[in-house]
Amino acid sequence: MSTKAPGILPAPSSPSRLTPSAVSVATRDIHLAFGRNRVLRGVDLDVKAGTAACIIGPSGSGKSTLLRAVNRLLEPDRGDVLIGGRSVMGDDPDALRQRVGMVFQHFNLFPHKSVLANITLGLRKLRALSREEADAAALTQLDRVGLRHKAHVRPGTLSGGQQQRVAIARALAMSPEVMLFDEVTSALDPELVKGVLATMADLAGEGMTMLVVTHEMGFARGVADTVHFMDGGQVVESGTPEQLFEAAASPRLQRFLSQVL
Amino acid sequence: MDILRTLRETFLDLDAMGQALPELVRVGLPNTLILALCSAVVGTVAGMLLAVCGLSRSRWLRWPARIYTDIFRGLPAAVTILLIGVGLAPLGLLIWGPNPYPLGILALSLIASAYIGEIFRSGIQSVESGQLEAARALGFSHPSGMRLVVIPQGVRRVLPALVNQFIALIKESSLVYFLGLLATQRDLFRIGQDQAANTGNESALLLAGLFYLVITVPLTHVVNHIDSRLRTGRRRDGNDGAETADDDPALTITQEAH
């Protein structure tokens, strides 16, 4: 994998372009185990409002589990998740997830619904919008990802890259304060990766707070404000892309970078 | 050639068929359809309930569903129909009067729901876990995610199996004759069989059999049609093939913008 992904020139993500709704995300000493398998062992993470944080690390290091702990798809055994500086551990998890958008490696679009209906489902059932309001909001998001002309087809007829952009539109339609991306380009053919990364770079440029688990080192280097290296269920090293990619301090990160770059 | 003639007279006696035809159409067909339709509706609703209980995280829902399914799937249909239809007859007499249909429908529904519950359960379980996860990530509760996203997909996947079960139900409805039917309550099978017993000629029974085929064979083809429609989406969606990055205007625009 190259360190520079040609064609992805990120929009600047300076604080001046911060959207009003952007909030910070932090985790404090998150522990999470599947049975005896302790996947997260005390994760501390700080993502400032309106910044994009890339989480990198070897397979099994707990990156995806950490994302699911942030929106409590997986309940941490211990620790705290702070959004906008406030703990969300006491919140209703369903209400919390309406504020936190998530995009998955395998898209997970609903195959029995049209592209438009995929996006309007949450708006209609959870936000109680009328059909017209929901359709209009969904089409706005489809415009953003350049797929308005696909509104009435089933997701199965789209390419992987298009499906992933629909998944991003579906998450954005709920007006989330934070977006979580879980290896969203890992299941895509190489030629489709760029379009999805460009959409994400746009979003970062608009000042969305983003947590991005990725193997795309070019994206981490070019778009992320901070990069966090996870290994063995902990964040081993955090910093700016320059700090991590040019001057890795820990031997584990140095070894990881030498393998992936 | 005697054998052929005997066979023809036994099975293809048009006079015998003609005699049975009015009753088959006026009495037998409606009765068979009432028995099958009612038990199909009750069996499907109860089957969905069983499937949901069978998939529940609570053992207090899971185990009763499991035991119920094992019992009514494991018993011969004739045994269930007799046990329910005869065993509960005094109770039925109090509620509905001397009509074997409600108990017959109940017995058929109990059997059908056990099978249909398993069909739904396998369908729901075959839906990828990512579907529920995506629904939950949007903010749907577990029950809402199941109801809006997982179950509709699971049911679509098992439509052919479900129709097989309906076909079995239409055939099994003939067993209700065990419960003793008045002349006006007779179903297709009973009318054909009565005629055959009276005349020693099986032609009426063969005609009754043809009636069953007229119901069941189109049913299979209808479901295959629905199944393929559901797989490809609505007809107006059907023409859109997958696109590559090359012919996707959005991609080039986004890339040029940077």
Short mmCIF file of C-alpha atoms in Angstrom, two decimals:
data_model
loop_
_atom_site.label_atom_id
_atom_site.label_comp_id
_atom_site.label_asym_id
_atom_site.label_seq_id
_atom_site.Cartn_x
_atom_site.Cartn_y
_atom_site.Cartn_z
CA MET A 1 0.00 0.00 0.00
CA SER A 2 1.42 3.37 -0.95
CA THR A 3 1.71 6.16 1.54
CA LYS A 4 0.19 8.63 -0.86
CA ALA A 5 -3.13 7.85 -2.44
CA PRO A 6 -3.03 9.71 -5.74
CA GLY A 7 -6.15 11.64 -6.52
CA ILE A 8 -7.17 12.25 -2.94
CA LEU A 9 -6.42 15.83 -2.18
CA PRO A 10 -8.28 16.52 1.02
CA ALA A 11 -10.13 19.71 1.57
CA PRO A 12 -8.54 21.65 4.40
CA SER A 13 -10.10 20.74 7.73
CA SER A 14 -9.26 23.86 9.60
CA PRO A 15 -11.27 24.73 12.71
CA SER A 16 -12.72 27.73 10.89
CA ARG A 17 -14.92 25.38 8.85
CA LEU A 18 -16.23 23.64 11.91
CA THR A 19 -19.93 22.91 11.65
CA PRO A 20 -21.98 24.21 14.56
CA SER A 21 -23.07 20.72 15.60
CA ALA A 22 -19.56 19.25 15.76
CA VAL A 23 -18.76 17.72 19.11
CA SER A 24 -15.75 16.08 20.66
CA VAL A 25 -15.49 12.35 21.39
CA ALA A 26 -13.42 10.77 24.09
CA THR A 27 -13.08 7.38 25.70
CA ARG A 28 -11.75 6.81 29.19
CA ASP A 29 -10.26 3.49 30.22
CA ILE A 30 -12.61 1.38 28.08
CA HIS A 31 -12.49 -2.34 28.80
CA LEU A 32 -14.46 -4.86 26.78
CA ALA A 33 -14.16 -8.64 26.69
CA PHE A 34 -15.85 -11.39 24.68
CA GLY A 35 -15.89 -14.14 27.27
CA ARG A 36 -12.28 -14.56 28.30
CA ASN A 37 -10.97 -12.71 25.26
CA ARG A 38 -10.14 -9.23 26.51
CA VAL A 39 -10.38 -7.20 23.31
CA LEU A 40 -10.16 -3.69 24.77
CA ARG A 41 -7.83 -3.21 27.72
CA GLY A 42 -8.18 0.35 28.82
CA VAL A 43 -8.57 2.55 25.76
CA ASP A 44 -8.12 6.29 26.16
CA LEU A 45 -8.86 8.33 23.08
CA ASP A 46 -9.45 12.03 22.50
CA VAL A 47 -10.95 13.38 19.31
CA LYS A 48 -11.49 17.13 19.23
CA ALA A 49 -14.71 18.57 17.85
CA GLY A 50 -14.68 18.82 14.08
CA THR A 51 -11.56 16.74 13.56
CA ALA A 52 -10.97 13.43 11.82
CA ALA A 53 -9.17 10.73 13.80
CA CYS A 54 -7.80 7.69 12.02
CA ILE A 55 -7.36 4.53 14.04
CA ILE A 56 -4.76 2.20 12.61
CA GLY A 57 -3.31 -1.04 13.84
CA PRO A 58 -2.97 -4.75 13.12
CA SER A 59 -5.96 -7.10 12.77
CA GLY A 60 -7.39 -8.07 16.12
CA SER A 61 -6.04 -5.01 17.87
CA GLY A 62 -9.58 -3.96 18.84
CA LYS A 63 -10.14 -1.09 16.38
CA SER A 64 -13.61 -2.14 15.22
CA THR A 65 -14.62 -3.13 18.73
CA LEU A 66 -13.61 0.33 19.94
CA LEU A 67 -15.90 1.98 17.38
CA ARG A 68 -18.77 -0.22 18.54
CA ALA A 69 -18.06 0.69 22.13
CA VAL A 70 -18.32 4.40 21.26
CA ASN A 71 -21.92 4.05 20.03
CA ARG A 72 -22.55 1.20 22.47
CA LEU A 73 -23.42 -1.39 19.85
CA LEU A 74 -21.16 -3.31 22.22
CA GLU A 75 -21.48 -2.33 25.85
CA PRO A 76 -18.10 -1.74 27.48
CA ASP A 77 -17.51 -3.73 30.64
CA ARG A 78 -15.87 -0.73 32.21
CA GLY A 79 -14.91 2.83 31.31
CA ASP A 80 -16.60 5.89 29.96
CA VAL A 81 -17.52 7.34 26.59
CA LEU A 82 -17.78 11.13 26.44
CA ILE A 83 -19.49 12.93 23.59
CA GLY A 84 -19.35 16.69 23.72
CA GLY A 85 -17.61 16.30 27.06
CA ARG A 86 -20.57 14.52 28.63
CA SER A 87 -20.74 10.82 29.52
CA VAL A 88 -23.19 8.87 27.39
CA MET A 89 -23.08 5.71 29.46
CA GLY A 90 -26.31 6.61 31.22
CA ASP A 91 -28.14 7.58 28.01
CA ASP A 92 -30.70 5.49 26.20
CA PRO A 93 -28.46 3.61 23.73
CA ASP A 94 -30.99 3.92 20.88
CA ALA A 95 -31.14 7.70 21.32
CA LEU A 96 -27.34 7.81 21.51
CA ARG A 97 -26.98 5.94 18.19
CA GLN A 98 -29.27 8.43 16.46
CA ARG A 99 -26.61 11.04 17.23
CA VAL A 100 -23.70 8.87 16.08
CA GLY A 101 -23.63 7.73 12.45
CA MET A 102 -21.84 4.53 11.49
CA VAL A 103 -20.67 3.07 8.19
CA PHE A 104 -19.61 -0.56 7.89
CA GLN A 105 -17.06 -2.57 5.95
CA HIS A 106 -19.77 -4.55 4.14
CA PHE A 107 -22.15 -1.57 3.64
CA ASN A 108 -25.05 -3.42 5.31
CA LEU A 109 -27.61 -1.66 3.15
CA PHE A 110 -31.09 -3.14 3.39
CA PRO A 111 -31.36 -5.16 0.16
CA HIS A 112 -35.16 -5.38 0.18
CA LYS A 113 -35.54 -1.60 0.10
CA SER A 114 -34.71 0.91 -2.61
CA VAL A 115 -31.74 3.23 -2.16
CA LEU A 116 -34.14 6.02 -1.20
CA ALA A 117 -36.05 3.84 1.27
CA ASN A 118 -32.77 2.79 2.88
CA ILE A 119 -32.14 6.42 3.71
CA THR A 120 -35.70 7.42 4.62
CA LEU A 121 -36.36 4.47 6.98
CA GLY A 122 -34.73 6.10 9.97
CA LEU A 123 -36.10 9.53 9.13
CA ARG A 124 -39.67 8.26 8.88
CA LYS A 125 -39.71 5.79 11.76
CA LEU A 126 -37.34 7.45 14.22
CA ARG A 127 -37.66 11.14 13.32
CA ALA A 128 -41.33 10.81 12.34
CA LEU A 129 -40.86 12.90 9.19
CA SER A 130 -43.56 12.83 6.53
CA ARG A 131 -42.81 10.94 3.33
CA GLU A 132 -42.19 14.22 1.46
CA GLU A 133 -39.85 15.59 4.12
CA ALA A 134 -37.95 12.33 4.38
CA ASP A 135 -37.62 11.97 0.61
CA ALA A 136 -36.33 15.53 0.30
CA ALA A 137 -33.78 15.02 3.07
CA ALA A 138 -32.68 11.70 1.54
CA LEU A 139 -32.27 13.21 -1.93
CA THR A 140 -30.13 15.99 -0.47
CA GLN A 141 -27.80 13.38 0.95
CA LEU A 142 -27.82 11.41 -2.31
CA ASP A 143 -26.80 14.62 -4.09
CA ARG A 144 -23.88 14.93 -1.72
CA VAL A 145 -22.61 11.48 -2.67
CA GLY A 146 -23.56 11.97 -6.32
CA LEU A 147 -26.14 9.19 -6.50
CA ARG A 148 -29.50 10.97 -6.82
CA HIS A 149 -30.06 9.18 -10.12
CA LYS A 150 -29.94 5.85 -8.27
CA ALA A 151 -32.63 6.72 -5.72
CA HIS A 152 -35.15 4.18 -6.94
CA VAL A 153 -32.98 1.14 -7.60
CA ARG A 154 -32.19 -1.64 -5.18
CA PRO A 155 -28.74 -1.51 -3.56
CA GLY A 156 -27.90 -4.89 -5.09
CA THR A 157 -27.72 -3.31 -8.55
CA LEU A 158 -25.03 -0.83 -7.48
CA SER A 159 -21.27 -1.26 -7.45
CA GLY A 160 -19.59 -1.66 -4.09
CA GLY A 161 -18.36 1.90 -4.13
CA GLN A 162 -21.81 3.24 -4.88
CA GLN A 163 -23.31 1.09 -2.14
CA GLN A 164 -20.81 2.43 0.35
CA ARG A 165 -21.63 6.02 -0.62
CA VAL A 166 -25.33 5.24 -0.14
CA ALA A 167 -24.44 3.86 3.30
CA ILE A 168 -22.67 7.13 4.08
CA ALA A 169 -25.70 9.09 2.86
CA ARG A 170 -27.96 6.91 5.04
CA ALA A 171 -25.90 7.68 8.11
CA LEU A 172 -25.64 11.40 7.30
CA ALA A 173 -29.39 11.74 6.76
CA MET A 174 -29.87 11.29 10.51
CA SER A 175 -27.83 14.50 11.03
CA PRO A 176 -25.27 12.81 13.29
CA GLU A 177 -22.90 14.79 15.46
CA VAL A 178 -20.19 12.16 15.02
CA MET A 179 -19.45 9.68 12.25
CA LEU A 180 -17.80 6.28 12.74
CA PHE A 181 -16.22 4.53 9.74
CA ASP A 182 -15.29 0.87 10.15
CA GLU A 183 -12.84 -0.18 7.42
CA VAL A 184 -15.27 1.15 4.87
CA THR A 185 -13.02 0.59 1.86
CA SER A 186 -11.66 -2.84 2.79
CA ALA A 187 -14.33 -4.74 0.86
CA LEU A 188 -14.10 -2.57 -2.26
CA ASP A 189 -12.36 -3.24 -5.54
CA PRO A 190 -9.30 -0.96 -5.76
CA GLU A 191 -10.76 1.29 -8.48
CA LEU A 192 -13.81 2.06 -6.31
CA VAL A 193 -11.89 3.06 -3.19
CA LYS A 194 -11.11 6.59 -4.34
CA GLY A 195 -14.70 7.75 -4.67
CA VAL A 196 -15.55 6.64 -1.14
CA LEU A 197 -12.42 8.19 0.34
CA ALA A 198 -13.15 11.42 -1.52
CA THR A 199 -16.63 11.54 0.01
CA MET A 200 -15.10 11.03 3.43
CA ALA A 201 -12.47 13.71 2.79
CA ASP A 202 -15.29 16.11 1.84
CA LEU A 203 -16.99 15.35 5.10
CA ALA A 204 -13.82 15.90 7.10
CA GLY A 205 -13.38 19.17 5.26
CA GLU A 206 -16.83 20.26 6.40
CA GLY A 207 -15.81 19.79 9.98
CA MET A 208 -17.57 16.55 10.88
CA THR A 209 -16.08 14.79 13.90
CA MET A 210 -14.98 11.46 12.49
CA LEU A 211 -13.47 8.26 13.87
CA VAL A 212 -12.07 6.28 10.97
CA VAL A 213 -10.75 2.76 11.33
CA THR A 214 -8.76 2.22 8.18
CA HIS A 215 -5.98 0.39 6.42
CA GLU A 216 -5.68 3.26 3.95
CA MET A 217 -2.47 4.85 5.16
CA GLY A 218 -2.70 7.44 2.38
CA PHE A 219 -6.02 8.61 3.76
CA ALA A 220 -4.72 8.62 7.34
CA ARG A 221 -1.75 10.68 6.28
CA GLY A 222 -3.58 13.06 3.98
CA VAL A 223 -6.93 13.64 5.67
CA ALA A 224 -6.70 12.77 9.36
CA ASP A 225 -6.03 15.45 11.94
CA THR A 226 -4.84 12.84 14.40
CA VAL A 227 -3.76 9.22 14.01
CA HIS A 228 -4.05 6.66 16.77
CA PHE A 229 -2.16 3.38 16.67
CA MET A 230 -3.86 0.51 18.47
CA ASP A 231 -2.29 -2.79 19.41
CA GLY A 232 -3.34 -5.42 21.93
CA GLY A 233 -6.52 -3.59 22.90
CA GLN A 234 -4.85 -0.31 23.77
CA VAL A 235 -3.95 2.93 22.06
CA VAL A 236 -0.20 2.68 21.95
CA GLU A 237 0.61 5.95 20.25
CA SER A 238 -1.34 9.05 19.22
CA GLY A 239 -0.37 12.17 17.37
CA THR A 240 -0.51 14.07 14.13
CA PRO A 241 -0.01 12.06 10.93
CA GLU A 242 3.49 13.55 10.65
CA GLN A 243 4.41 12.48 14.16
CA LEU A 244 3.22 8.91 13.69
CA PHE A 245 4.31 8.28 10.12
CA GLU A 246 7.62 10.18 10.18
CA ALA A 247 8.72 9.75 13.76
CA ALA A 248 7.08 6.67 15.26
CA ALA A 249 8.22 6.38 18.85
CA SER A 250 7.18 2.87 19.85
CA PRO A 251 8.83 -0.21 18.35
CA ARG A 252 5.40 -1.78 17.81
CA LEU A 253 4.27 1.10 15.58
CA GLN A 254 7.59 1.10 13.76
CA ARG A 255 7.17 -2.62 13.06
CA PHE A 256 3.54 -2.15 11.97
CA LEU A 257 4.44 0.70 9.61
CA SER A 258 7.30 -1.26 8.11
CA GLN A 259 4.82 -4.02 7.29
CA VAL A 260 2.06 -1.90 5.76
CA LEU A 261 3.95 0.86 4.02
CA MET B 1 -57.16 -54.91 -23.88
CA ASP B 2 -59.59 -55.91 -21.14
CA ILE B 3 -57.23 -54.49 -18.59
CA LEU B 4 -57.14 -51.12 -20.32
CA ARG B 5 -60.90 -51.02 -20.53
CA THR B 6 -61.27 -51.94 -16.89
CA LEU B 7 -58.84 -49.24 -15.94
CA ARG B 8 -60.66 -46.68 -18.06
CA GLU B 9 -64.00 -47.60 -16.58
CA THR B 10 -62.62 -47.48 -13.05
CA PHE B 11 -60.87 -44.15 -13.32
CA LEU B 12 -62.27 -42.27 -16.29
CA ASP B 13 -66.00 -42.93 -16.12
CA LEU B 14 -67.29 -39.60 -17.34
CA ASP B 15 -70.82 -40.27 -16.11
CA ALA B 16 -69.60 -40.88 -12.57
CA MET B 17 -67.50 -37.73 -12.78
CA GLY B 18 -70.45 -35.76 -14.08
CA GLN B 19 -72.53 -36.89 -11.15
CA ALA B 20 -69.95 -35.79 -8.61
CA LEU B 21 -69.01 -32.52 -10.32
CA PRO B 22 -71.82 -30.24 -9.02
CA GLU B 23 -71.22 -31.24 -5.41
CA LEU B 24 -67.46 -30.97 -5.78
CA VAL B 25 -67.82 -27.42 -7.06
CA ARG B 26 -70.63 -26.21 -4.80
CA VAL B 27 -69.77 -27.99 -1.56
CA GLY B 28 -66.35 -29.63 -1.68
CA LEU B 29 -64.28 -26.79 -3.13
CA PRO B 30 -65.55 -24.04 -0.77
CA ASN B 31 -65.16 -26.31 2.24
CA THR B 32 -61.62 -27.33 1.36
CA LEU B 33 -60.69 -23.70 0.72
CA ILE B 34 -62.23 -22.56 4.02
CA LEU B 35 -60.36 -25.24 5.97
CA ALA B 36 -57.06 -24.55 4.22
CA LEU B 37 -57.28 -20.75 4.19
CA CYS B 38 -58.34 -20.38 7.82
CA SER B 39 -55.66 -22.74 9.09
CA ALA B 40 -53.08 -21.11 6.80
CA VAL B 41 -53.84 -17.68 8.27
CA VAL B 42 -53.91 -18.88 11.88
CA GLY B 43 -50.89 -21.13 11.29
CA THR B 44 -48.87 -18.30 9.73
CA VAL B 45 -49.60 -15.85 12.54
CA ALA B 46 -48.89 -18.48 15.21
CA GLY B 47 -45.84 -19.63 13.26
CA MET B 48 -44.37 -16.12 13.26
CA LEU B 49 -45.00 -15.89 16.99
CA LEU B 50 -43.26 -19.24 17.48
CA ALA B 51 -40.30 -18.15 15.34
CA VAL B 52 -39.87 -14.93 17.29
CA CYS B 53 -40.14 -16.80 20.60
CA GLY B 54 -37.76 -19.47 19.31
CA LEU B 55 -35.18 -16.77 18.54
CA SER B 56 -35.72 -14.91 21.79
CA ARG B 57 -32.87 -14.34 24.18
CA SER B 58 -35.16 -15.44 27.02
CA ARG B 59 -35.23 -19.15 27.69
CA TRP B 60 -38.78 -18.78 29.02
CA LEU B 61 -39.90 -17.97 25.50
CA ARG B 62 -37.42 -20.18 23.67
CA TRP B 63 -38.11 -23.46 25.45
CA PRO B 64 -41.91 -23.48 25.21
CA ALA B 65 -41.61 -22.68 21.50
CA ARG B 66 -39.11 -25.52 21.10
CA ILE B 67 -41.30 -28.04 22.93
CA TYR B 68 -44.44 -26.99 21.06
CA THR B 69 -42.66 -27.35 17.74
CA ASP B 70 -41.24 -30.76 18.62
CA ILE B 71 -44.66 -32.06 19.63
CA PHE B 72 -46.75 -30.87 16.72
CA ARG B 73 -44.09 -31.57 14.12
CA GLY B 74 -43.49 -35.00 15.56
CA LEU B 75 -47.10 -36.25 15.78
CA PRO B 76 -48.84 -37.71 12.72
CA ALA B 77 -51.40 -35.24 11.42
CA ALA B 78 -54.17 -37.81 11.86
CA VAL B 79 -53.32 -38.24 15.54
CA THR B 80 -53.38 -34.49 16.20
CA ILE B 81 -56.63 -34.01 14.33
CA LEU B 82 -58.32 -36.83 16.21
CA LEU B 83 -56.93 -35.80 19.59
CA ILE B 84 -58.04 -32.19 19.15
CA GLY B 85 -61.20 -32.80 17.14
CA VAL B 86 -62.54 -35.64 19.26
CA GLY B 87 -60.91 -34.80 22.56
CA LEU B 88 -62.11 -31.22 22.62
CA ALA B 89 -65.45 -32.01 20.95
CA PRO B 90 -67.50 -31.57 24.16
CA LEU B 91 -65.94 -28.16 24.61
CA GLY B 92 -66.53 -27.32 20.95
CA LEU B 93 -70.14 -28.40 21.23
CA LEU B 94 -70.66 -25.82 23.97
CA ILE B 95 -69.04 -23.03 22.01
CA TRP B 96 -69.84 -23.64 18.35
CA GLY B 97 -72.49 -26.32 18.40
CA PRO B 98 -72.19 -29.52 16.34
CA ASN B 99 -69.69 -28.17 13.83
CA PRO B 100 -66.37 -30.03 13.48
CA TYR B 101 -64.81 -27.20 11.45
CA PRO B 102 -63.51 -24.92 14.23
CA LEU B 103 -61.70 -27.79 15.93
CA GLY B 104 -60.54 -29.12 12.59
CA ILE B 105 -59.13 -25.71 11.74
CA LEU B 106 -57.55 -25.50 15.19
CA ALA B 107 -55.86 -28.88 14.76
CA LEU B 108 -54.64 -28.03 11.25
CA SER B 109 -53.38 -24.65 12.52
CA LEU B 110 -51.47 -26.28 15.37
CA ILE B 111 -49.71 -28.58 12.92
CA ALA B 112 -49.10 -25.87 10.33
CA SER B 113 -47.76 -23.37 12.88
CA ALA B 114 -45.11 -25.83 14.07
CA TYR B 115 -43.76 -26.22 10.54
CA ILE B 116 -44.23 -22.59 9.55
CA GLY B 117 -42.50 -21.47 12.75
CA GLU B 118 -39.44 -23.48 11.76
CA ILE B 119 -39.58 -22.09 8.22
CA PHE B 120 -39.70 -18.50 9.49
CA ARG B 121 -37.01 -19.17 12.07
CA SER B 122 -34.59 -20.52 9.47
CA GLY B 123 -35.36 -17.56 7.20
CA ILE B 124 -34.84 -14.98 9.92
CA GLN B 125 -31.64 -16.67 11.07
CA SER B 126 -30.26 -16.63 7.54
CA VAL B 127 -30.29 -12.81 7.45
CA GLU B 128 -26.74 -11.52 7.99
CA SER B 129 -26.08 -10.14 11.45
CA GLY B 130 -24.86 -6.91 9.83
CA GLN B 131 -28.44 -6.06 8.89
CA LEU B 132 -29.59 -5.84 12.49
CA GLU B 133 -26.35 -4.11 13.42
CA ALA B 134 -26.94 -1.47 10.73
CA ALA B 135 -30.52 -0.93 11.91
CA ARG B 136 -29.35 -0.61 15.50
CA ALA B 137 -26.59 1.78 14.46
CA LEU B 138 -29.26 4.04 12.96
CA GLY B 139 -30.96 4.14 16.35
CA PHE B 140 -33.60 1.42 16.02
CA SER B 141 -34.31 -0.73 19.07
CA HIS B 142 -33.74 -4.47 18.81
CA PRO B 143 -37.47 -5.23 18.31
CA SER B 144 -37.88 -2.45 15.72
CA GLY B 145 -34.79 -3.58 13.84
CA MET B 146 -36.11 -7.13 13.74
CA ARG B 147 -39.57 -6.00 12.63
CA LEU B 148 -38.53 -3.48 9.98
CA VAL B 149 -35.32 -4.95 8.61
CA VAL B 150 -34.58 -8.55 9.55
CA ILE B 151 -37.97 -10.30 9.52
CA PRO B 152 -39.13 -8.87 6.15
CA GLN B 153 -35.93 -10.18 4.55
CA GLY B 154 -36.17 -13.53 6.32
CA VAL B 155 -39.76 -14.05 5.21
CA ARG B 156 -38.91 -13.28 1.58
CA ARG B 157 -36.19 -15.89 1.61
CA VAL B 158 -38.55 -18.65 2.72
CA LEU B 159 -41.59 -17.86 0.57
CA PRO B 160 -41.16 -21.00 -1.54
CA ALA B 161 -40.90 -23.18 1.58
CA LEU B 162 -43.93 -21.40 3.01
CA VAL B 163 -46.02 -22.20 -0.05
CA ASN B 164 -44.91 -25.83 0.14
CA GLN B 165 -46.37 -25.79 3.61
CA PHE B 166 -49.62 -24.27 2.36
CA ILE B 167 -49.82 -27.02 -0.25
CA ALA B 168 -49.32 -29.63 2.45
CA LEU B 169 -52.05 -27.93 4.43
CA ILE B 170 -54.51 -28.05 1.54
CA LYS B 171 -53.89 -31.78 1.27
CA GLU B 172 -54.00 -32.41 5.01
CA SER B 173 -57.32 -30.59 5.26
CA SER B 174 -58.86 -33.78 3.83
CA LEU B 175 -58.11 -35.51 7.15
CA VAL B 176 -60.82 -33.48 8.84
CA TYR B 177 -63.26 -36.11 7.58
CA PHE B 178 -62.17 -38.10 10.68
CA LEU B 179 -64.28 -35.77 12.74
CA GLY B 180 -67.52 -36.72 11.01
CA LEU B 181 -68.97 -34.28 8.52
CA LEU B 182 -72.56 -33.48 7.62
CA ALA B 183 -73.37 -33.64 3.92
CA THR B 184 -72.94 -29.90 3.54
CA GLN B 185 -69.65 -29.90 5.44
CA ARG B 186 -67.87 -32.38 3.20
CA ASP B 187 -64.63 -31.31 1.53
CA LEU B 188 -63.33 -32.32 -1.90
CA PHE B 189 -61.85 -35.58 -0.74
CA ARG B 190 -64.92 -36.68 1.21
CA ILE B 191 -67.29 -36.06 -1.70
CA GLY B 192 -65.06 -37.93 -4.12
CA GLN B 193 -64.59 -40.75 -1.65
CA ASP B 194 -68.33 -41.04 -0.86
CA GLN B 195 -69.15 -41.26 -4.52
CA ALA B 196 -66.43 -43.84 -5.07
CA ALA B 197 -67.69 -45.92 -2.14
CA ASN B 198 -71.27 -45.82 -3.37
CA THR B 199 -70.49 -46.78 -6.96
CA GLY B 200 -67.34 -48.83 -6.62
CA ASN B 201 -65.88 -46.53 -9.23
CA GLU B 202 -62.88 -44.30 -8.50
CA SER B 203 -63.59 -41.72 -11.19
CA ALA B 204 -65.15 -39.23 -8.77
CA LEU B 205 -62.13 -39.53 -6.48
CA LEU B 206 -59.85 -38.93 -9.45
CA LEU B 207 -61.85 -35.82 -10.27
CA ALA B 208 -61.52 -34.68 -6.65
CA GLY B 209 -57.76 -35.22 -7.04
CA LEU B 210 -57.77 -33.02 -10.13
CA PHE B 211 -59.43 -30.28 -8.08
CA TYR B 212 -56.55 -30.45 -5.59
CA LEU B 213 -54.06 -30.14 -8.45
CA VAL B 214 -55.93 -27.17 -9.87
CA ILE B 215 -55.38 -25.39 -6.55
CA THR B 216 -51.85 -26.54 -5.71
CA VAL B 217 -50.03 -26.43 -9.05
CA PRO B 218 -50.77 -22.76 -9.86
CA LEU B 219 -49.87 -21.89 -6.29
CA THR B 220 -46.35 -23.20 -6.85
CA HIS B 221 -45.97 -21.18 -10.01
CA VAL B 222 -47.40 -18.03 -8.48
CA VAL B 223 -44.87 -18.17 -5.66
CA ASN B 224 -41.98 -18.78 -8.02
CA HIS B 225 -43.05 -15.66 -9.88
CA ILE B 226 -43.34 -13.59 -6.70
CA ASP B 227 -40.03 -14.95 -5.53
CA SER B 228 -38.20 -13.84 -8.65
CA ARG B 229 -39.89 -10.44 -8.51
CA LEU B 230 -38.74 -9.93 -4.93
CA ARG B 231 -35.21 -10.96 -5.81
CA THR B 232 -34.82 -8.46 -8.60
CA GLY B 233 -36.88 -5.66 -7.11
CA ARG B 234 -39.86 -3.97 -8.67
CA ARG B 235 -40.09 -4.18 -12.40
CA ARG B 236 -39.17 -0.58 -13.06
CA ASP B 237 -35.96 -1.13 -11.08
CA GLY B 238 -35.07 -4.21 -13.02
CA ASN B 239 -33.17 -2.62 -15.89
CA ASP B 240 -30.48 -0.97 -13.83
CA GLY B 241 -27.42 -3.13 -13.98
CA ALA B 242 -24.36 -2.69 -11.80
CA GLU B 243 -22.13 0.13 -12.85
CA THR B 244 -18.42 0.47 -12.64
CA ALA B 245 -16.54 3.56 -11.62
CA ASP B 246 -16.03 4.46 -15.28
CA ASP B 247 -19.62 5.29 -16.12
CA ASP B 248 -20.44 6.88 -12.80
CA PRO B 249 -20.63 10.65 -13.26
CA ALA B 250 -20.53 11.31 -9.52
CA LEU B 251 -17.11 9.76 -9.12
CA THR B 252 -15.45 11.86 -11.75
CA ILE B 253 -17.07 14.99 -10.41
CA THR B 254 -15.92 14.37 -6.86
CA GLN B 255 -12.43 13.61 -8.03
CA GLU B 256 -12.20 16.67 -10.21
CA ALA B 257 -13.41 18.87 -7.38
CA HIS B 258 -10.22 18.25 -5.47
#
